[in-house]
Coordinates of C-alpha atoms and ligand atoms in Angstrom, one line a residue:
Chain A
M1 CA -3.0 19.2 38.6
T2 CA -2.0 15.6 38.9
Q3 CA 1.3 14.6 40.4
P4 CA 3.8 13.3 37.9
T5 CA 4.5 9.5 38.3
A6 CA 8.1 8.9 39.3
G7 CA 10.2 7.6 36.3
A8 CA 7.5 8.5 33.8
L9 CA 8.7 10.1 30.6
L10 CA 5.2 10.8 29.4
E11 CA 1.9 10.9 31.3
L12 CA -1.6 11.3 30.0
S13 CA -4.4 11.9 32.5
G14 CA -8.1 12.2 31.6
V15 CA -7.3 13.0 28.0
R16 CA -10.4 13.5 25.7
K17 CA -10.8 14.5 22.1
R18 CA -13.9 14.7 20.0
Y19 CA -14.4 15.5 16.3
G20 CA -17.8 17.2 16.1
Q21 CA -20.2 14.8 17.7
Q22 CA -17.8 11.8 17.3
V23 CA -15.9 11.1 20.6
A24 CA -12.5 9.8 19.4
V25 CA -10.7 9.6 22.7
D26 CA -12.6 9.4 25.9
D27 CA -10.8 9.8 29.2
V28 CA -7.4 8.1 28.5
S29 CA -4.9 8.0 31.3
L30 CA -1.5 6.2 31.1
A31 CA 2.1 6.6 32.0
L32 CA 5.0 5.7 29.8
R33 CA 8.2 4.8 31.7
E34 CA 11.6 5.7 30.7
G35 CA 12.9 3.1 28.1
E36 CA 9.6 1.3 28.0
F37 CA 8.0 -0.2 24.8
L38 CA 4.3 0.5 25.2
T39 CA 1.8 -0.6 22.5
F40 CA -1.6 0.8 21.7
L41 CA -3.7 -2.2 20.5
G42 CA -7.2 -1.9 19.3
P43 CA -9.6 -2.2 16.4
S44 CA -9.6 0.5 13.7
G45 CA -11.4 3.6 14.9
S46 CA -10.7 3.0 18.6
G47 CA -8.7 6.2 19.0
K48 CA -5.1 5.0 18.9
T49 CA -3.9 7.4 16.2
T50 CA -5.7 10.4 17.7
T51 CA -4.0 9.7 21.1
L52 CA -0.7 9.5 19.4
M53 CA -1.4 12.7 17.5
M54 CA -2.1 14.5 20.8
V55 CA 1.2 13.3 22.2
A56 CA 3.0 14.6 19.1
G57 CA 1.2 17.9 19.3
L58 CA -0.6 17.5 16.0
Q59 CA -4.0 17.5 17.7
Q60 CA -5.1 19.4 20.8
P61 CA -6.9 17.5 23.5
D62 CA -10.3 18.9 24.5
A63 CA -9.7 18.0 28.2
G64 CA -7.0 16.4 30.4
S65 CA -3.3 16.9 30.5
I66 CA -0.3 15.6 28.8
I67 CA 3.0 15.8 30.7
L68 CA 6.2 15.2 28.9
R69 CA 9.5 15.1 30.8
G70 CA 7.7 16.5 33.8
K71 CA 6.2 19.5 32.0
A72 CA 2.7 20.1 30.7
V73 CA 2.9 20.4 26.9
D74 CA -0.6 21.8 26.2
R75 CA 0.8 24.9 24.5
L76 CA 4.0 23.3 23.1
P77 CA 3.9 23.0 19.2
P78 CA 5.1 19.7 17.7
Y79 CA 8.4 21.2 16.5
K80 CA 9.4 22.0 20.1
R81 CA 8.5 18.6 21.6
D82 CA 11.6 16.7 20.4
I83 CA 9.7 13.5 19.6
G84 CA 10.4 11.1 16.8
M85 CA 7.5 9.8 14.8
V86 CA 6.9 7.1 12.1
F87 CA 3.7 7.7 10.3
Q88 CA 1.3 5.1 9.1
H89 CA 2.2 5.5 5.5
Y90 CA 5.7 6.7 6.2
A91 CA 5.2 10.4 5.0
L92 CA 8.6 10.6 3.4
F93 CA 9.2 13.8 1.5
P94 CA 8.8 12.8 -2.1
H95 CA 11.0 15.5 -3.5
M96 CA 14.0 14.8 -1.4
T97 CA 16.5 12.0 -1.6
V98 CA 16.8 9.4 1.2
R99 CA 19.8 11.3 2.6
R100 CA 18.0 14.6 2.6
N101 CA 14.9 13.1 4.2
I102 CA 17.0 11.7 7.0
A103 CA 19.1 14.9 7.3
F104 CA 15.9 17.1 7.5
P105 CA 15.4 16.9 11.3
L106 CA 19.2 17.6 11.9
E107 CA 19.0 20.6 9.5
M108 CA 16.0 21.9 11.5
R109 CA 18.1 21.7 14.7
G110 CA 21.0 23.4 13.1
T111 CA 23.4 20.5 13.5
P112 CA 26.7 21.3 11.8
K113 CA 27.0 19.8 8.2
A114 CA 29.9 17.4 8.9
E115 CA 28.2 16.1 12.1
A116 CA 24.9 15.8 10.3
S117 CA 26.5 13.9 7.4
R118 CA 28.1 11.4 9.9
L119 CA 24.8 10.9 11.8
V120 CA 22.9 10.3 8.5
D121 CA 25.5 7.7 7.4
E122 CA 25.2 6.0 10.8
A123 CA 21.4 6.0 10.6
L124 CA 21.5 4.6 7.0
A125 CA 23.8 1.8 8.3
M126 CA 21.6 1.2 11.3
V127 CA 18.5 0.4 9.1
G128 CA 20.6 -1.6 6.6
L129 CA 20.4 0.9 3.7
P130 CA 24.0 2.2 3.5
H131 CA 23.9 2.5 -0.4
H132 CA 20.5 4.0 -0.9
G133 CA 21.1 7.5 0.2
E134 CA 20.9 9.1 -3.2
R135 CA 17.6 7.4 -4.2
L136 CA 14.2 9.1 -4.1
P137 CA 11.6 7.6 -1.8
R138 CA 9.5 6.3 -4.8
E139 CA 12.5 4.3 -6.0
L140 CA 12.4 2.2 -2.9
S141 CA 10.2 -0.8 -1.9
G142 CA 7.7 -0.5 0.9
G143 CA 10.0 -2.1 3.4
Q144 CA 12.9 0.1 2.4
Q145 CA 10.7 3.2 2.7
Q146 CA 9.7 2.0 6.2
R147 CA 13.3 1.8 7.2
V148 CA 14.0 5.3 5.9
A149 CA 11.1 6.6 7.9
L150 CA 12.5 4.8 11.0
A151 CA 16.0 6.3 10.3
R152 CA 14.6 9.8 9.9
A153 CA 12.6 9.5 13.2
M154 CA 15.7 8.2 15.1
V155 CA 18.6 10.2 13.7
Y156 CA 18.3 13.0 16.1
R157 CA 18.0 10.6 19.0
P158 CA 14.6 11.7 20.4
A159 CA 13.9 10.3 23.8
L160 CA 10.5 9.3 22.7
L161 CA 9.6 7.5 19.5
L162 CA 6.0 7.2 18.2
M163 CA 5.1 4.7 15.6
D164 CA 1.6 4.5 14.0
E165 CA 1.1 1.0 12.5
P166 CA 4.5 1.3 10.8
L167 CA 4.3 -2.3 9.5
G168 CA 0.7 -2.3 8.4
A169 CA 1.4 -2.1 4.7
L170 CA 4.0 -4.9 4.6
D171 CA 3.8 -8.6 3.9
K172 CA 4.1 -11.1 6.7
S173 CA 7.8 -12.1 6.5
L174 CA 9.0 -8.6 6.1
R175 CA 6.8 -7.5 9.0
E176 CA 8.4 -10.2 11.2
Q177 CA 11.9 -9.2 10.2
L178 CA 11.2 -5.5 10.8
Q179 CA 9.5 -6.3 14.2
L180 CA 12.8 -7.8 15.3
E181 CA 14.8 -4.9 14.0
I182 CA 12.6 -2.4 15.8
K183 CA 13.0 -4.3 19.0
R184 CA 16.7 -4.4 18.5
L185 CA 16.9 -0.7 17.9
H186 CA 14.7 -0.1 21.0
R187 CA 17.1 -2.1 23.1
E188 CA 20.3 -0.6 21.7
R189 CA 19.1 3.0 21.8
R190 CA 17.3 2.7 25.1
M191 CA 14.4 4.7 23.7
S192 CA 10.9 4.9 25.0
V193 CA 8.5 3.8 22.4
L194 CA 4.7 4.3 21.9
Y195 CA 3.7 1.8 19.2
V196 CA 0.3 1.5 17.5
T197 CA -1.0 -1.7 16.0
H198 CA -4.3 -3.5 15.4
D199 CA -2.4 -6.8 15.2
Q200 CA -2.6 -8.5 18.5
S201 CA 0.2 -11.0 17.8
E202 CA 2.5 -8.1 16.9
A203 CA 1.6 -6.4 20.1
L204 CA 2.2 -9.6 22.2
T205 CA 5.7 -10.2 20.7
M206 CA 7.0 -6.6 20.8
S207 CA 5.7 -4.9 23.9
D208 CA 6.7 -4.4 27.5
R209 CA 3.2 -3.4 28.1
I210 CA 0.0 -3.1 26.0
A211 CA -2.8 -0.7 26.3
V212 CA -6.0 -2.2 24.8
F213 CA -8.1 0.5 23.1
N214 CA -11.8 0.1 22.5
D215 CA -14.2 2.9 21.5
G216 CA -11.8 5.7 22.6
R217 CA -11.1 4.2 26.0
I218 CA -8.4 2.0 27.4
E219 CA -9.9 -1.3 28.4
Q220 CA -6.8 -2.7 30.1
I221 CA -3.2 -1.8 30.3
G222 CA -0.6 -4.4 31.3
A223 CA 2.2 -6.8 30.4
P224 CA 1.3 -9.2 27.5
A225 CA 1.0 -12.1 29.9
D226 CA -1.4 -10.1 32.1
L227 CA -3.6 -9.3 29.2
Y228 CA -3.5 -12.9 27.9
E229 CA -4.0 -14.7 31.1
R230 CA -6.1 -12.2 33.1
P231 CA -8.1 -10.2 30.6
A232 CA -10.0 -7.4 32.4
S233 CA -13.0 -7.5 30.1
R234 CA -14.8 -9.7 27.7
F235 CA -13.5 -7.4 24.9
V236 CA -9.9 -7.9 25.9
A237 CA -10.4 -11.6 26.1
G238 CA -11.8 -11.7 22.6
F239 CA -9.3 -9.2 21.1
V240 CA -6.0 -10.5 22.5
G241 CA -5.4 -14.0 21.4
E242 CA -8.0 -16.6 20.5
T243 CA -10.8 -17.3 23.0
N244 CA -13.8 -19.6 23.3
F245 CA -16.9 -18.0 24.8
L246 CA -20.0 -19.7 26.3
T247 CA -22.9 -18.0 28.0
G248 CA -24.1 -19.5 31.3
E249 CA -25.6 -18.7 34.7
A250 CA -23.5 -17.8 37.8
L251 CA -24.0 -20.4 40.6
G252 CA -21.9 -18.8 43.3
R253 CA -18.9 -20.1 45.2
D254 CA -18.1 -23.3 46.9
G255 CA -15.0 -24.6 48.6
N256 CA -13.1 -24.8 45.3
G257 CA -13.9 -21.4 43.8
A258 CA -16.7 -20.1 41.7
R259 CA -19.1 -22.2 39.6
V260 CA -21.1 -21.5 36.5
S261 CA -23.9 -23.5 35.0
L262 CA -23.1 -24.1 31.3
A263 CA -25.6 -26.1 29.3
G264 CA -26.9 -27.5 32.6
V265 CA -23.5 -28.6 33.8
A266 CA -21.8 -26.9 36.8
M267 CA -18.3 -25.9 35.7
P268 CA -15.5 -24.2 37.6
V269 CA -14.3 -20.7 36.9
S270 CA -11.8 -18.4 38.5
D271 CA -13.3 -16.1 41.1
R272 CA -11.8 -12.9 39.6
F273 CA -15.2 -11.4 39.0
L274 CA -18.0 -11.8 41.4
A275 CA -21.3 -12.3 39.8
T276 CA -24.5 -12.6 41.8
P277 CA -25.9 -16.1 41.6
G278 CA -28.5 -16.4 38.9
S279 CA -27.0 -13.6 36.7
R280 CA -25.9 -14.3 33.2
V281 CA -22.2 -14.5 32.5
S282 CA -19.9 -15.1 29.5
V283 CA -17.3 -17.7 30.2
A284 CA -14.0 -17.4 28.3
V285 CA -11.5 -20.3 27.9
R286 CA -8.4 -20.3 25.7
P287 CA -8.2 -23.1 23.2
E288 CA -4.9 -24.5 24.7
R289 CA -6.6 -24.8 28.1
V290 CA -9.5 -26.8 26.9
R291 CA -9.4 -30.5 27.9
L292 CA -11.3 -33.2 26.0
S293 CA -12.2 -36.6 27.4
T294 CA -14.6 -39.4 26.4
T295 CA -15.7 -39.9 30.0
G296 CA -16.1 -38.0 33.2
E297 CA -17.3 -34.5 33.9
G298 CA -17.7 -31.6 31.4
V299 CA -19.9 -29.9 28.9
P300 CA -21.0 -32.4 26.2
A301 CA -19.8 -31.6 22.7
E302 CA -19.5 -33.1 19.3
L303 CA -16.1 -33.1 17.5
V304 CA -16.9 -31.5 14.2
D305 CA -13.4 -31.3 12.7
L306 CA -9.8 -32.2 13.4
I307 CA -7.3 -29.9 11.8
Y308 CA -3.7 -30.9 11.3
L309 CA -1.2 -28.2 12.2
G310 CA 2.0 -30.2 12.1
N311 CA 3.3 -29.7 15.7
A312 CA -0.3 -29.4 17.0
R313 CA -3.9 -30.3 16.3
R314 CA -6.9 -28.1 16.3
F315 CA -10.2 -29.7 17.5
V316 CA -13.3 -27.9 16.2
L317 CA -16.2 -28.7 18.6
R318 CA -19.9 -28.0 18.7
L319 CA -21.0 -27.6 22.3
A320 CA -24.4 -28.5 23.7
G321 CA -26.3 -25.3 23.1
G322 CA -24.7 -24.7 19.7
A323 CA -21.5 -22.6 20.4
E324 CA -18.5 -23.5 18.3
W325 CA -15.3 -23.9 20.2
T326 CA -11.8 -24.9 19.3
A327 CA -9.3 -26.8 21.4
L328 CA -5.6 -26.9 20.7
M329 CA -3.5 -29.9 21.6
Q330 CA 0.2 -30.7 21.1
A331 CA 0.7 -33.5 18.6
D332 CA 1.5 -36.3 21.0
A333 CA -1.3 -35.4 23.4
A334 CA -3.7 -35.2 20.5
E335 CA -2.7 -38.6 19.2
A336 CA -2.9 -40.2 22.6
S337 CA -6.5 -38.9 23.1
E338 CA -7.7 -41.0 20.1
I339 CA -10.8 -38.8 19.5
E340 CA -12.3 -39.0 16.0
P341 CA -14.6 -36.5 14.2
G342 CA -18.2 -37.2 14.8
Q343 CA -17.6 -38.5 18.3
T344 CA -19.2 -37.1 21.4
V345 CA -16.8 -35.8 24.0
R346 CA -16.8 -33.9 27.3
V347 CA -15.2 -30.5 27.4
S348 CA -13.6 -29.3 30.6
W349 CA -11.0 -27.0 32.1
Q350 CA -9.3 -26.0 35.3
G351 CA -11.2 -23.3 37.1
M352 CA -8.2 -21.0 37.1
H353 CA -8.2 -21.0 33.3
A354 CA -11.7 -19.9 32.8
T355 CA -13.0 -16.4 33.4
A356 CA -16.7 -15.5 33.8
F357 CA -17.4 -12.0 32.6
P358 CA -20.6 -10.4 33.8
M359 CA -22.9 -9.6 30.9
Chain B
M1 CA -17.3 -2.0 -36.4
G2 CA -15.2 -0.7 -39.2
A3 CA -17.8 1.8 -40.2
W4 CA -18.0 3.1 -36.7
R5 CA -14.3 3.6 -36.5
V6 CA -14.3 5.6 -39.8
L7 CA -17.2 7.7 -38.6
R8 CA -15.3 8.5 -35.4
A9 CA -12.1 9.4 -37.2
L10 CA -14.2 11.7 -39.5
A11 CA -15.9 13.4 -36.5
C12 CA -12.6 14.0 -34.8
T13 CA -11.0 15.4 -38.0
L14 CA -14.0 17.7 -38.5
V15 CA -13.9 19.0 -34.9
G16 CA -10.1 19.5 -35.3
I17 CA -10.5 21.5 -38.5
Y18 CA -13.3 23.6 -36.9
L19 CA -11.0 24.4 -34.0
I20 CA -7.9 25.1 -36.1
A21 CA -9.4 26.8 -39.1
P22 CA -9.8 30.3 -37.7
L23 CA -6.2 30.3 -36.5
A24 CA -4.9 28.9 -39.7
I25 CA -6.8 31.5 -41.7
V26 CA -5.4 34.3 -39.5
L27 CA -1.9 32.9 -39.8
V28 CA -2.2 32.7 -43.7
I29 CA -3.6 36.2 -44.0
S30 CA -0.8 37.7 -41.8
F31 CA 1.6 36.8 -44.7
S32 CA -0.7 38.3 -47.3
S33 CA 0.6 40.8 -49.8
A34 CA -2.7 42.5 -50.3
S35 CA -3.8 45.4 -48.1
F36 CA -7.2 44.1 -47.6
L37 CA -8.5 40.9 -45.9
R38 CA -8.9 38.3 -48.5
F39 CA -8.7 34.5 -48.2
P40 CA -6.8 32.9 -49.9
P41 CA -4.4 35.9 -50.3
P42 CA -3.4 36.9 -53.8
G43 CA 0.3 36.8 -52.9
Y44 CA 2.6 36.5 -49.9
S45 CA 4.9 39.0 -48.1
L46 CA 6.2 40.0 -44.7
R47 CA 5.0 43.6 -45.0
W48 CA 2.4 43.4 -42.2
Y49 CA 5.1 42.2 -39.8
A50 CA 7.3 45.0 -40.9
N51 CA 4.4 47.4 -40.5
L52 CA 3.9 46.1 -37.0
M53 CA 7.5 46.7 -36.1
N54 CA 7.5 50.2 -37.5
D55 CA 4.2 51.4 -36.1
P56 CA 4.7 53.2 -32.8
A57 CA 1.1 52.5 -31.8
W58 CA 1.7 48.8 -31.9
L59 CA 5.1 48.9 -30.3
D60 CA 3.6 51.0 -27.5
A61 CA 0.8 48.5 -27.1
I62 CA 3.3 45.7 -26.8
G63 CA 5.3 47.7 -24.3
V64 CA 2.2 48.4 -22.2
S65 CA 1.1 44.8 -22.4
L66 CA 4.5 43.6 -21.1
Q67 CA 4.5 46.2 -18.3
V68 CA 1.1 45.0 -17.2
L69 CA 1.6 41.3 -17.7
L70 CA 4.8 40.8 -15.7
P71 CA 3.7 42.5 -12.4
T72 CA 0.3 41.0 -12.8
A73 CA 1.6 37.5 -13.1
F74 CA 3.9 37.7 -10.2
L75 CA 1.4 39.5 -7.9
S76 CA -1.4 37.3 -8.8
T77 CA 0.7 34.1 -8.3
A78 CA 2.1 35.3 -4.9
L79 CA -1.3 36.5 -3.6
G80 CA -3.2 33.5 -5.1
T81 CA -0.8 31.0 -3.6
A82 CA -1.0 32.6 -0.2
A83 CA -4.7 32.7 -0.4
A84 CA -5.0 29.1 -1.5
Y85 CA -2.7 28.0 1.3
A86 CA -4.8 29.9 3.9
L87 CA -8.0 28.5 2.5
V88 CA -7.0 24.9 2.2
R89 CA -4.7 24.5 5.2
G90 CA -5.8 27.2 7.6
R91 CA -8.8 26.8 9.8
I92 CA -10.6 29.9 8.8
R93 CA -14.1 30.7 9.9
G94 CA -16.2 31.1 6.7
G95 CA -13.3 29.9 4.6
G96 CA -15.7 28.3 2.0
L97 CA -17.4 31.7 1.6
I98 CA -14.2 33.6 1.2
G99 CA -13.0 31.0 -1.4
A100 CA -16.2 31.3 -3.4
F101 CA -15.9 35.1 -3.2
L102 CA -12.3 35.0 -4.6
L103 CA -13.5 32.9 -7.5
T104 CA -16.4 35.2 -8.5
P105 CA -14.4 37.1 -11.2
M106 CA -14.2 33.7 -13.0
V107 CA -18.0 33.4 -13.3
V108 CA -19.2 37.1 -13.3
P109 CA -19.2 38.4 -16.8
S110 CA -16.0 40.4 -17.1
I111 CA -17.9 43.5 -18.4
I112 CA -19.5 43.8 -15.0
T113 CA -16.2 43.5 -13.2
A114 CA -14.8 46.0 -15.7
A115 CA -17.6 48.5 -15.2
G116 CA -17.3 48.2 -11.4
L117 CA -13.6 48.7 -11.5
Y118 CA -14.0 51.7 -13.8
M119 CA -16.4 53.4 -11.4
L120 CA -14.2 52.6 -8.4
Y121 CA -11.1 53.9 -10.2
R122 CA -12.9 57.1 -11.1
W123 CA -13.1 57.7 -7.4
L124 CA -9.6 56.6 -6.8
G125 CA -8.1 58.3 -9.8
L126 CA -6.6 55.0 -11.1
N127 CA -8.2 55.0 -14.6
G128 CA -5.6 55.1 -17.3
T129 CA -2.7 54.3 -15.0
L130 CA -0.4 51.3 -15.0
P131 CA -1.2 50.3 -11.3
G132 CA -4.9 50.5 -12.3
L133 CA -4.4 48.1 -15.1
V134 CA -2.3 45.8 -13.1
I135 CA -4.8 45.7 -10.2
G136 CA -7.6 45.0 -12.7
H137 CA -5.6 42.2 -14.3
V138 CA -4.8 40.7 -10.9
V139 CA -8.5 40.6 -10.0
V140 CA -9.3 38.5 -13.1
T141 CA -6.3 36.2 -13.0
L142 CA -6.3 35.6 -9.3
P143 CA -9.2 33.1 -9.4
Y144 CA -7.2 30.8 -11.7
V145 CA -4.2 30.8 -9.5
V146 CA -6.3 30.1 -6.4
A147 CA -8.1 27.3 -8.2
T148 CA -4.9 25.7 -9.6
V149 CA -2.7 26.0 -6.4
G150 CA -5.7 25.1 -4.2
S151 CA -6.4 21.9 -6.1
A152 CA -2.7 21.0 -6.0
L153 CA -2.7 21.6 -2.2
R154 CA -5.8 19.6 -1.7
S155 CA -4.2 16.6 -3.4
M156 CA -1.0 17.0 -1.4
D157 CA -0.8 14.7 1.7
P158 CA -1.2 16.9 4.8
R159 CA 0.8 14.4 6.7
L160 CA 4.0 15.6 5.0
E161 CA 3.6 19.0 6.7
A162 CA 2.7 17.2 10.0
A163 CA 5.8 15.0 9.7
A164 CA 8.0 18.1 9.0
S165 CA 6.5 19.7 12.1
V166 CA 7.2 16.7 14.4
L167 CA 10.7 16.6 12.9
G168 CA 11.4 20.1 14.2
A169 CA 10.3 22.4 11.3
T170 CA 8.6 25.7 12.3
P171 CA 5.5 26.4 10.2
F172 CA 7.5 28.7 8.0
A173 CA 10.3 26.2 7.5
A174 CA 7.8 23.5 6.7
F175 CA 6.1 25.7 4.1
R176 CA 9.4 26.7 2.5
R177 CA 11.1 23.3 2.5
I178 CA 8.1 20.9 2.0
T179 CA 4.9 22.6 0.8
L180 CA 6.4 25.1 -1.6
P181 CA 8.7 22.7 -3.5
L182 CA 5.9 20.3 -3.9
L183 CA 3.6 23.0 -5.1
A184 CA 6.2 24.4 -7.5
P185 CA 4.7 22.9 -10.7
A186 CA 1.3 24.3 -9.9
V187 CA 2.8 27.7 -8.9
L188 CA 4.8 27.9 -12.1
S189 CA 2.0 26.9 -14.3
S190 CA -0.2 29.5 -12.6
L191 CA 2.4 32.1 -13.3
L192 CA 2.5 31.2 -17.0
F193 CA -1.3 31.0 -17.2
A194 CA -1.6 34.4 -15.5
M195 CA 0.8 35.9 -18.1
V196 CA -1.2 34.4 -21.0
L197 CA -4.5 35.6 -19.5
S198 CA -3.2 39.1 -18.8
F199 CA -1.8 39.3 -22.3
D200 CA -5.1 38.2 -23.7
E201 CA -7.4 40.4 -21.5
L202 CA -9.5 42.9 -23.4
I203 CA -12.5 44.1 -21.5
I204 CA -10.9 45.3 -18.3
S205 CA -8.1 47.0 -20.3
L206 CA -10.7 48.6 -22.5
F207 CA -12.5 50.1 -19.5
V208 CA -9.7 51.2 -17.2
G209 CA -7.0 51.9 -19.9
S210 CA -6.7 55.1 -21.8
A211 CA -5.5 56.3 -25.2
R212 CA -2.0 56.2 -23.9
M213 CA -2.4 53.0 -21.8
R214 CA -3.4 50.6 -24.5
T215 CA -2.6 46.9 -24.3
V216 CA -2.2 44.8 -27.4
P217 CA -5.8 43.5 -27.4
V218 CA -7.1 47.0 -27.0
Q219 CA -5.0 48.2 -29.9
M220 CA -6.3 45.2 -31.9
W221 CA -9.9 46.1 -31.0
S222 CA -9.6 49.7 -32.1
N223 CA -7.7 48.6 -35.3
I224 CA -10.5 46.2 -36.2
R225 CA -13.1 48.8 -35.6
G226 CA -11.3 51.3 -37.9
D227 CA -10.2 50.5 -41.4
F228 CA -8.5 47.3 -40.7
D229 CA -5.6 45.7 -42.6
P230 CA -3.7 42.4 -42.1
T231 CA -1.5 44.0 -39.4
V232 CA -4.0 42.7 -37.0
A233 CA -3.5 39.2 -38.4
A234 CA 0.3 39.6 -37.9
I235 CA -0.1 40.6 -34.2
A236 CA -2.7 37.9 -33.7
S237 CA -0.2 35.3 -35.1
L238 CA 2.5 36.6 -32.8
C239 CA 0.1 36.3 -29.8
F240 CA -0.7 32.8 -30.9
L241 CA 3.0 32.0 -31.0
V242 CA 3.5 33.4 -27.5
A243 CA 0.6 31.3 -26.2
L244 CA 2.0 28.3 -27.9
I245 CA 5.4 28.8 -26.3
A246 CA 3.7 29.2 -22.9
L247 CA 1.8 26.0 -23.4
G248 CA 5.0 24.3 -24.5
C249 CA 6.7 25.5 -21.3
E250 CA 3.8 24.2 -19.2
A251 CA 3.9 20.8 -20.9
L252 CA 7.6 20.5 -20.4
L253 CA 7.2 21.4 -16.7
R254 CA 4.5 18.8 -16.3
R255 CA 6.6 16.2 -18.1
R256 CA 9.6 16.8 -15.9
N257 CA 7.5 16.7 -12.8
G258 CA 5.6 13.7 -13.9
E259 CA 9.0 11.9 -14.1
K260 CA 9.9 13.0 -10.6
E261 CA 6.5 12.3 -9.1
Ligands
ADP401 N1 -9.7 14.3 11.5 C1 -10.8 13.6 11.9 N2 -12.0 14.1 11.7 C2 -13.1 13.5 12.2 N3 -13.2 12.3 12.8 C3 -12.0 11.7 13.0 C4 -10.7 12.3 12.6 N4 -9.7 11.5 12.9 C5 -10.3 10.5 13.5 N5 -11.6 10.6 13.6 C6 -12.6 9.6 14.2 O1 -12.1 9.4 15.5 C7 -12.2 8.0 15.8 C8 -10.8 7.5 16.2 O2 -10.0 7.5 15.1 P1 -8.5 7.1 15.1 O3 -7.8 7.8 16.3 O4 -7.9 7.3 13.8 O5 -8.6 5.5 15.4 P2 -7.5 4.4 15.2 O6 -6.2 5.0 14.9 O7 -7.6 3.6 16.4 O8 -8.0 3.6 14.0 C9 -12.8 7.3 14.6 O9 -14.1 7.2 14.8 C10 -12.5 8.3 13.5 O10 -13.6 8.2 12.5
MG402 MG1 -5.0 4.7 13.1

């Protein structure tokens, strides 16, 4: 029996789930703090939904424990967990009006009629659909259905709200608008939220913390800035934000930190991972950390293309050895650099901005 | 192109005539004035319908048919719906096998089912009884209910029940408030279909019925084997009418539901 973490609403330890031979979730441990917005981010099939289902009680873990409000919930059926959930495709009841959909959880809890009606009105107003109560779900647009699903999941004020790719089916501008609304509701209601997405930019903008899933495991869990600036694995570096990779050979440390040989040039990297000299490493550098110059030190590269982004410029580079990199520069810095496509440049960076992952 | 279209229209018309002709002939003969079967009839009258209404043998048969059909339809629909739910949603070991077993009366020749029932009933003393007939009819109508409701369940999103459960519904509440209303069209159409099947059923009724327990098809059968007059055509036309009404109800149900879906 593991000791509950102080202040944790929900705690998973060593949770596993397999379907036949397929391991869906492999040893997942995490704690959700009271009032926290925690996002599961990962590619499709990485076990996010399965983990959420086990929290909701819709799937049973094969091993490990799930502790909700300090109590193990292994044997607690979903309808006794008092959790709110927004499903991937909303799962609104097609034969019930919007009002009756939202009233359903209140009815199941035996809330008195008048009180329930008031709460439904409030929930409809909260999601901006005060006049849609008598419609059927199929008479609503995708965005409106999503709001109804949200209202239904929140109307009974569950302490924990689960959302499985709730915005996956919507177009970009609606997504961004609803992202802000969900954040606002989270703030106002002081709920704890477990949010699932495969969209890294959505995860970065919405979350207090992000758990990056890969192949049924959590690769890293931390604040957005932690993940972005200090990815724990090559997978996280590649999945969260945009990253350039180059394979090289570890050289060891000197007075200024670690060094790696890339295309025959010794380049600085942070010393977060200690690779034995001579071993192969994959060096990751974010596009906005890449520096370009026509003289001095650095990996030789050819500027293949220069893409105009309005406020910024994207430099597409081919490094010695063939890897394609991009560098991002603000408009004025890019203009000052006076580099033209076809020109040969030197690519460099500060050691603290490059990570060498063992391979 | 044109010739092809004409050919196609011709083929459709011929198939249509082929399908409808027997019914049309029976319908016309039921209004015949002659006391023998002749087509076209020499004249028209309602005497065979009058005969039907005055003949206690036919009235008894209609009574028995109704007494069998109603409990059969309700029992079969209730049991079939429950079985379909258990087979589709439950995690039953060997569920596939049980499902296949339930459907066997649909593929086994009904004379075999009938003979089997007859022998079993001899032992149980159920031959010639109303419960015996009802049980026999449930056996042969159940597969259709299980198939209809089962396929409706399979096409229903299981996440709806999962959502209901997370929202606080006990399994029973979820079934009553979500699953059952969404299955209602399939359940009602099973009910109607079970009624029609039971009303139409001959072989089981022939085996496990008795002289006093004769359903309409049995009475028709014995009438045809004796010296038969257009009364059979009259009752056949009535059966046809009943089936037509049932089909009409089913179509209406489907339409209304199609609008809601
Ligand atoms: N009901 C199921 N039966 C069998 N395999 C499943 C089932 N649900 C999920 N899986 C498998 O488990 C893995 C994780 O799936 P899932 O949790 O849905 O991932 P995600 O939500 O991250 O896309 C996948 O390989 C998927 O194919
Ligand atoms: Mg998923």
